């Protein structure tokens, strides 16, 4: 059997490191982000050793069995002559002990890895693929044509200085966020849309191109090292921040982060940046369809996490569960060995099995003493939810990507706006942050505009219907949208069964669904993670595998 280990790893992939194991048929055996293993958000500058060890254990192999390590970057260009050999590179980047055996190292250009991760995960046999992020080795946006059994073809490329990711990073940092918190910028921008703000356009669209309003006054320089790209990034983002300062008449918000909705300038900057993304990506999507000659469209790259933009694009459209940099671990592996057989879209449930709690955990994280334990009864679970309780689910193999998809989720009935306030409070989040809803396909068609594929992984905003606003106000954002997930079968058994039970009880089968983690932490992974988070947060119950845990004196509801 041939084994390919795909990685996003230092020194090129310095955030959202990840590992993915693919066999000789291109079948994904295991895939997880390192942050889930080391419990450090985004796993900055850390090699994906824990993620790689999980992948090997899942397949029952050792590092000596790996034939190819595929990296989702051209590290030789970015860090020329840094490593004397592939063995030295692997020791630094991956951290596994390969012994006397050094697997082949294949360096896949960053945007090609992004494109492969999207197309081969999709249900399409042929598609145009649009990749948009901060930057790859030499580019910030690219258009590709992919088809099963054919070599991918690069159709168009835009230089780093035309980066939409840089423009959005500048808005995020102007607002006081990290560039890794772009989702907060998107959430704040909805307040500008709701107010119907008129904002100055930051892009000029032509028949076959686009030109950004900010002149970075720097050349792309073509091939560049990592240090040169970092210098260019600082220059371009600095120019954009100066432009946002000019628009707002201030060099930053006049309100703290938890009250940014009270600052008109903060809303103006967020919405201005959001409109730039929406207008340009809509144009690029049309150019992708024209260049590829195919209606089916795949998106990838960090900008593809912008759910508000995704929701405005016409279908057929597919975005994978890991469009950000962690996804290049998958795309690099698939570039080496594309899947021979595909049946629909990729299942995201490729991570760690939740397992049972470790009662001997030295830190006490697996300690279940003091908790009320019972075998899971779905009708009882539905009753707790209908009584206004807020709980969490940790069941089966974890989902990959930044969206909790009901196997590592906090859930609640969203029939009041107050539930939004409570869940934001227990997660220690700003009160202006929105939540998503999850339901079954038939009921989803009544609650919000339909999305054929985006609702698989909660990656597209959709306008709520009048019914949706009435029965699920807790998951409708200020601009009237939600970011829905639809469960089609038993892929998330407890949540799917709870939805069906709510319907049997005569209640709307829809739940609030958000990631099971406290502020600053990655989504929980193991049973010990889940129990530790359950104890630390003001949650009422925890579904752990097939067991229901409750805290003492929580017999009553939260209403």
XYZ file of C-alpha atoms in Angstrom:
559
model
C 0.000 0.000 0.000
C 1.215 3.490 -0.869
C 0.872 6.160 1.825
C 0.991 9.931 1.289
C 1.157 12.276 4.270
C 0.024 15.780 3.364
C 1.059 18.629 5.659
C 0.772 22.326 6.209
C 3.921 22.845 8.198
C 6.619 25.356 9.175
C 8.552 27.243 8.092
C 6.212 27.957 5.151
C 2.875 27.119 6.771
C 3.305 28.898 10.082
C -0.344 29.012 11.129
C -3.159 26.430 11.002
C -0.695 23.562 10.670
C -2.302 20.225 9.837
C -1.710 16.678 8.632
C -3.711 14.428 6.329
C -3.113 10.793 5.384
C -4.145 9.500 1.954
C -3.704 5.947 0.666
C -2.774 4.723 -2.784
C -6.337 5.139 -4.032
C -6.451 8.767 -2.920
C -8.823 7.843 -0.080
C -8.589 10.113 2.959
C -7.898 7.959 6.021
C -7.444 10.716 8.581
C -7.157 14.499 8.684
C -6.863 16.911 11.584
C -5.473 20.286 12.484
C -2.611 20.440 14.952
C -4.476 22.884 17.191
C -6.946 20.128 18.056
C -4.045 18.034 19.358
C -1.811 20.575 21.092
C -4.733 22.763 22.280
C -3.111 25.979 21.007
C -5.377 28.064 18.777
C -4.157 28.169 15.162
C -0.984 26.314 16.263
C 1.273 29.232 15.382
C 4.814 28.246 14.351
C 4.254 24.657 15.574
C 4.935 21.570 13.510
C 1.997 19.187 12.965
C 3.607 16.298 14.846
C 0.531 15.476 16.948
C -1.750 15.608 13.917
C 0.626 13.384 11.942
C 0.861 10.837 14.761
C -2.929 10.662 14.908
C -3.084 10.010 11.162
C -0.556 7.185 11.419
C -2.367 5.636 14.376
C -5.671 5.780 12.535
C -4.176 3.733 9.698
C -2.202 1.437 12.001
C 1.133 2.309 10.384
C 4.401 3.956 11.429
C 6.417 6.809 9.983
C 8.614 4.254 8.238
C 5.605 3.251 6.102
C 5.156 6.742 4.615
C 6.184 6.873 0.954
C 5.630 10.571 0.255
C 5.336 13.691 2.376
C 3.474 16.359 0.397
C 3.834 19.964 1.533
C 1.288 22.593 0.480
C 3.979 25.190 -0.262
C 7.067 25.544 -2.438
C 9.411 25.785 0.533
C 12.514 25.784 -1.673
C 11.493 29.113 -3.201
C 10.490 30.750 0.045
C 13.423 29.456 2.101
C 16.236 28.775 -0.400
C 19.145 26.671 0.820
C 17.822 26.565 4.391
C 17.862 22.772 4.652
C 20.778 20.581 3.628
C 18.556 17.589 2.860
C 14.974 16.363 2.818
C 15.693 14.512 6.055
C 16.673 17.791 7.724
C 13.565 19.457 6.330
C 11.254 16.709 7.608
C 12.800 16.780 11.079
C 12.196 20.529 11.271
C 8.791 20.703 9.593
C 6.965 17.539 10.623
C 8.757 16.229 13.684
C 8.235 12.512 13.084
C 11.046 9.991 13.457
C 11.319 8.367 10.027
C 14.346 6.332 11.118
C 16.709 5.350 8.335
C 13.939 5.816 5.776
C 13.469 9.260 4.231
C 10.217 9.498 2.275
C 10.075 11.463 -0.933
C 9.223 15.112 -0.314
C 6.915 16.746 -2.867
C 6.503 20.502 -2.625
C 3.177 21.543 -4.120
C 2.648 25.231 -4.987
C 0.333 26.758 -2.410
C -2.534 27.761 -4.690
C -2.466 24.445 -6.516
C -2.820 22.675 -3.160
C -5.759 24.929 -2.291
C -7.380 24.246 -5.659
C -6.958 20.467 -5.382
C -8.428 20.434 -1.871
C -11.588 22.071 -3.180
C -12.136 20.286 -6.488
C -11.454 16.720 -5.361
C -13.591 17.230 -2.253
C -16.483 18.454 -4.401
C -19.207 16.388 -6.103
C -18.176 17.812 -9.504
C -16.321 15.890 -12.213
C -15.261 19.141 -13.882
C -15.153 22.665 -12.465
C -13.580 26.061 -12.517
C -11.666 26.648 -9.290
C -11.095 30.082 -7.781
C -8.430 30.442 -5.085
C -8.306 33.686 -3.097
C -6.170 34.273 -0.020
C -3.485 36.544 1.381
C -0.781 35.130 -0.832
C 0.831 32.028 -2.199
C 4.418 32.012 -3.387
C 3.875 34.653 -6.097
C 0.126 35.239 -6.270
C -2.950 36.226 -4.293
C -5.777 35.030 -6.574
C -5.771 32.304 -9.207
C -8.239 30.660 -11.587
C -7.921 26.975 -12.460
C -9.647 24.383 -14.595
C -9.947 20.919 -13.062
C -11.438 17.724 -14.485
C -11.250 14.121 -13.367
C -8.483 12.266 -15.176
C -6.870 15.434 -16.550
C -3.977 17.634 -15.472
C -5.126 20.834 -13.740
C -4.708 23.962 -15.824
C -3.857 27.402 -14.416
C -5.954 29.950 -16.326
C -5.300 33.296 -14.586
C -3.172 34.692 -11.793
C -3.040 37.974 -9.881
C 0.018 39.242 -8.069
C 0.462 39.487 -4.311
C 0.034 43.267 -4.299
C -3.552 42.785 -5.589
C -4.383 40.702 -2.528
C -7.955 40.798 -1.233
C -6.683 38.991 1.851
C -4.259 41.841 2.601
C -7.066 44.398 2.239
C -9.273 42.488 4.688
C -6.373 41.906 7.100
C -5.859 45.664 7.223
C -9.501 46.264 8.134
C -9.372 43.559 10.796
C -6.257 44.969 12.416
C -7.637 48.541 12.159
C -10.589 47.252 14.193
C -8.229 45.837 16.803
C -8.572 42.180 15.771
C -5.892 39.738 14.697
C -5.793 38.886 11.012
C -6.806 35.409 12.205
C -10.082 36.908 13.503
C -11.453 38.004 10.127
C -14.752 36.346 11.038
C -15.326 39.102 13.591
C -14.920 41.712 10.861
C -17.497 39.875 8.760
C -19.930 39.721 11.716
C -19.535 43.437 12.410
C -20.013 44.303 8.724
C -23.579 42.963 8.922
C -24.501 46.008 11.001
C -23.531 48.202 8.067
C -25.636 46.136 5.705
C -28.608 46.293 8.073
C -28.266 50.086 8.236
C -28.042 50.222 4.415
C -24.813 52.194 4.605
C -23.498 53.760 1.430
C -19.770 53.044 1.235
C -17.101 54.139 -1.201
C -16.176 51.323 -3.600
C -12.586 50.128 -3.217
C -12.363 48.262 -6.510
C -12.800 49.098 -10.185
C -14.154 46.169 -12.167
C -13.380 45.853 -15.869
C -14.522 43.279 -18.402
C -11.768 40.812 -17.560
C -9.879 42.247 -14.599
C -10.077 44.315 -11.401
C -8.063 47.176 -9.965
C -7.987 47.958 -6.255
C -8.363 51.515 -5.000
C -5.211 51.409 -2.907
C -1.936 51.704 -4.781
C 0.567 49.769 -2.660
C 3.480 51.608 -4.328
C 5.443 48.373 -4.447
C 6.261 45.924 -7.191
C 5.257 42.287 -6.906
C 8.908 41.273 -7.518
C 7.848 37.933 -8.958
C 9.732 35.137 -7.235
C 10.484 36.212 -3.674
C 11.736 34.732 -0.439
C 9.612 34.584 2.706
C 11.407 37.592 4.188
C 10.752 39.656 1.050
C 7.086 38.661 1.056
C 6.767 39.626 4.739
C 8.251 43.050 3.966
C 5.845 43.485 1.074
C 2.897 42.346 3.216
C 3.704 44.979 5.856
C 3.917 47.674 3.181
C 0.669 46.773 1.427
C -1.331 46.253 4.628
C 0.054 49.532 5.951
C -1.221 51.368 2.860
C -4.639 49.816 3.304
C -4.773 50.799 6.969
C -3.935 54.363 6.002
C -6.838 54.254 3.553
C -9.278 52.980 6.201
C -8.037 55.699 8.540
C -8.822 58.279 5.858
C -12.307 56.819 5.323
C -13.107 56.769 9.048
C -11.295 59.929 10.054
C -9.657 57.965 12.879
C -6.813 55.495 13.178
C -8.856 52.982 15.117
C -12.196 52.378 16.861
C -13.560 54.680 19.559
C -15.175 51.837 21.484
C -13.866 48.642 23.102
C -14.196 45.359 21.246
C -17.334 44.272 23.070
C -19.099 47.536 22.124
C -17.913 48.059 18.561
C -21.488 48.212 17.316
C -21.752 51.539 19.148
C -18.965 53.015 16.980
C -20.195 54.106 13.519
C -16.600 54.275 12.265
C -15.948 50.661 13.184
C -19.069 49.537 11.350
C -18.122 51.712 8.364
C -14.643 50.200 8.053
C -15.901 46.628 8.461
C -18.678 47.056 5.913
C -16.415 48.882 3.438
C -13.953 45.985 3.515
C -16.764 43.445 3.269
C -18.234 45.140 0.207
C -14.785 45.076 -1.426
C -14.666 41.306 -0.965
C -18.243 40.746 -2.155
C -17.919 42.875 -5.280
C -14.542 41.492 -6.317
C -15.226 37.829 -5.568
C -18.520 38.015 -7.481
C -16.575 39.352 -10.465
C -13.821 36.751 -10.113
C -16.402 33.967 -9.875
C -17.852 35.073 -13.222
C -14.347 35.260 -14.726
C -13.638 31.739 -13.453
C -16.726 30.337 -15.127
C -15.816 32.143 -18.349
C -12.156 31.044 -18.338
C -12.908 27.422 -17.470
C -15.984 27.100 -19.677
C -17.789 25.311 -16.837
C -20.675 26.481 -14.626
C -19.617 24.353 -11.653
C -17.461 26.500 -9.376
C -15.196 25.593 -6.459
C -13.745 28.146 -4.044
C -10.747 27.839 -1.752
C -8.207 29.958 0.116
C -8.727 31.909 3.314
C -11.109 34.393 1.687
C -13.445 31.450 0.949
C -14.238 31.402 4.688
C -16.174 34.629 4.117
C -19.669 33.148 4.455
C -21.437 36.409 3.682
C -19.741 36.580 0.291
C -20.224 32.890 -0.475
C -23.944 33.226 0.146
C -24.281 35.906 -2.554
C -22.756 33.791 -5.342
C -24.917 31.850 -7.794
C -24.579 28.077 -7.925
C -23.541 25.453 -8.574
C -20.945 26.366 -5.947
C -18.825 24.253 -3.603
C -16.520 25.302 -0.765
C -14.673 22.553 1.156
C -14.803 22.280 4.958
C -11.158 23.401 5.136
C -10.715 26.220 2.597
C -8.076 27.956 4.758
C -4.400 27.011 5.042
C -5.008 23.783 6.974
C -6.657 22.509 3.804
C -3.436 22.522 1.783
C -2.406 19.393 3.714
C -5.293 17.632 1.970
C -4.729 19.347 -1.375
C -1.008 18.566 -1.431
C -1.689 14.881 -0.767
C -4.369 14.788 -3.454
C -2.061 16.497 -5.944
C 0.285 13.539 -5.512
C -2.524 10.963 -5.599
C -5.988 12.202 -6.697
C -8.921 10.108 -5.483
C -9.796 7.278 -7.862
C -13.368 6.999 -6.620
C -15.611 9.799 -5.442
C -19.150 9.593 -4.146
C -20.587 13.031 -3.544
C -18.928 15.679 -1.425
C -16.220 14.961 1.149
C -17.337 13.915 4.621
C -15.768 16.323 7.144
C -15.733 13.755 9.947
C -12.115 12.679 9.550
C -10.637 13.662 12.905
C -10.080 12.098 16.298
C -12.632 9.706 17.805
C -13.922 11.295 21.000
C -13.310 8.113 22.995
C -13.991 7.644 26.689
C -12.805 9.924 29.483
C -9.447 9.137 31.055
C -10.231 8.887 34.744
C -6.521 8.781 35.530
C -5.755 12.097 33.828
C -3.245 13.858 36.090
C -4.889 17.224 35.585
C -8.309 15.824 36.469
C -9.726 16.735 33.065
C -11.251 13.320 32.658
C -12.711 13.232 36.148
C -16.455 12.631 36.058
C -16.971 12.790 39.822
C -19.760 15.112 40.892
C -21.562 14.854 37.569
C -24.913 13.156 37.101
C -24.471 10.383 34.529
C -27.167 8.589 32.528
C -27.440 6.665 29.287
C -28.459 9.016 26.507
C -32.204 9.138 25.931
C -33.114 11.303 22.939
C -36.553 12.261 24.252
C -34.961 13.362 27.517
C -32.415 15.380 25.536
C -35.209 17.038 23.556
C -36.970 17.835 26.823
C -33.876 19.564 28.207
C -33.572 21.629 25.041
C -37.270 22.561 25.077
C -36.858 23.580 28.713
C -34.360 26.211 27.586
C -31.184 24.412 28.591
C -27.918 24.936 26.711
C -25.601 21.977 26.313
C -22.857 20.455 24.231
C -22.270 17.362 22.123
C -18.990 15.478 21.652
C -19.613 12.320 19.665
C -17.767 10.192 17.104
C -14.874 11.399 14.946
C -14.322 15.151 14.998
C -15.033 17.337 11.995
C -12.120 19.069 10.235
C -12.086 22.787 9.611
C -13.109 25.792 11.699
C -16.874 25.117 11.701
C -18.414 22.831 14.296
C -20.702 20.474 12.424
C -22.620 18.861 15.291
C -20.006 16.408 16.520
C -18.227 19.001 18.668
C -21.005 21.564 19.107
C -22.871 23.638 21.656
C -26.601 23.420 20.983
C -29.776 25.158 22.151
C -33.304 25.849 20.964
C -33.122 29.274 19.226
C -36.753 30.308 19.759
C -35.834 33.584 21.494
C -33.218 36.241 20.861
C -32.174 35.872 24.501
C -30.554 32.502 23.812
C -28.057 34.334 21.634
C -27.159 36.521 24.610
C -26.758 33.562 26.941
C -24.573 31.521 24.594
C -22.348 34.513 23.801
C -21.982 35.033 27.547
C -21.065 31.430 28.338
C -18.552 31.434 25.449
C -17.137 34.791 26.646
C -17.791 36.340 23.234
C -18.853 39.820 22.232
C -22.640 40.156 22.338
C -22.796 41.373 18.748
C -21.475 38.054 17.398
C -24.000 35.873 15.487
C -24.808 32.170 15.642
C -25.785 29.556 13.089
C -28.724 27.190 12.840
C -28.928 23.507 12.010
C -31.945 21.563 10.779
C -33.106 18.849 8.381
C -33.374 19.503 4.604
C -37.169 19.697 4.361
C -37.498 22.181 7.188
C -34.454 24.156 6.096
C -36.198 24.905 2.811
C -38.848 26.724 4.859
C -36.421 28.638 7.104
C -33.939 30.197 4.705
C -32.903 30.519 1.090
C -31.662 27.222 -0.260
C -28.009 26.341 -0.670
C -27.152 23.152 -2.496
C -23.691 22.590 -1.008
C -22.709 25.504 1.257
C -24.954 24.259 4.045
C -23.008 20.990 4.211
C -20.279 22.726 6.188
C -21.933 25.951 7.336
C -19.989 28.069 4.822
C -22.621 30.346 3.307
C -24.906 33.021 4.684
C -28.547 32.691 3.648
C -31.457 35.089 4.021
C -33.932 33.894 6.641
C -37.588 33.629 5.657
C -40.439 35.108 7.686
C -40.889 31.688 9.290
C -37.183 31.479 10.081
C -37.227 34.880 11.763
C -40.276 33.874 13.792
C -39.303 30.402 15.009
C -35.502 30.783 15.214
C -34.651 34.408 16.054
C -31.631 33.226 18.053
C -29.782 32.317 14.849
C -30.812 35.261 12.656
C -28.210 38.028 12.464
C -29.044 41.731 12.385
C -28.962 41.765 8.561
C -31.580 39.007 8.379
C -29.189 36.199 7.460
C -28.047 33.015 9.122
C -25.228 30.592 8.306
C -27.142 27.328 8.085
C -26.132 23.721 8.331
C -28.349 20.934 7.049
C -28.031 17.390 8.387
C -29.125 14.901 5.731
C -28.746 11.588 7.540
C -27.157 10.237 10.689
C -23.758 11.890 10.174
C -24.206 13.625 13.552
C -26.346 11.061 15.394
C -27.256 12.881 18.620
C -28.089 16.219 17.000
C -29.948 14.616 14.103
C -32.005 12.503 16.495
C -32.676 15.548 18.689
C -34.006 17.466 15.672
C -36.317 14.584 14.812
C -37.472 14.380 18.443
C -38.254 18.097 18.539
C -40.488 17.613 15.526
C -42.225 14.662 17.183
C -42.897 16.881 20.191
C -44.521 19.467 17.918
C -41.617 21.936 18.117
C -39.713 23.437 15.160
C -36.827 21.070 14.322
C -34.063 23.658 14.388
C -31.193 24.223 16.825
C -28.554 26.839 17.448
C -25.195 25.244 16.627
C -21.831 26.742 17.561
C -18.391 25.369 18.262
C -17.768 23.651 21.593
C -14.918 25.743 22.980
C -14.301 28.585 25.399
C -12.745 31.907 24.360
C -9.245 31.556 22.953
C -9.387 27.750 22.840
C -9.583 25.363 19.883
C -12.710 23.273 19.434
C -12.685 20.311 21.845
C -11.253 17.092 20.495
C -11.203 14.254 23.030
C -13.499 13.227 25.878
C -11.111 14.850 28.337
C -11.235 18.126 26.394
C -15.036 17.966 26.384
C -15.310 17.309 30.125
C -12.833 20.064 30.961
C -14.750 22.580 28.820
C -18.085 21.397 30.245
C -16.879 22.024 33.795
C -15.347 25.397 32.936
C -18.336 26.776 31.041
C -21.852 27.476 32.277
C -23.368 24.625 30.275
C -26.313 22.599 31.538
C -25.594 19.208 29.974
C -23.064 17.287 27.903
C -23.696 14.464 25.463
C -20.429 12.510 25.458
C -20.668 9.545 23.122
C -23.815 7.745 24.220
C -23.825 9.170 27.752
C -25.602 12.251 29.071
C -23.826 14.199 31.819
C -25.501 16.903 33.866
C -24.290 19.189 36.596
C -25.877 18.872 40.055
C -28.809 21.174 40.770
C -29.496 21.696 37.067
C -32.827 19.875 37.006
C -34.711 23.015 36.006
C -34.405 24.864 32.737
C -32.704 28.153 32.014
C -35.828 30.144 31.169
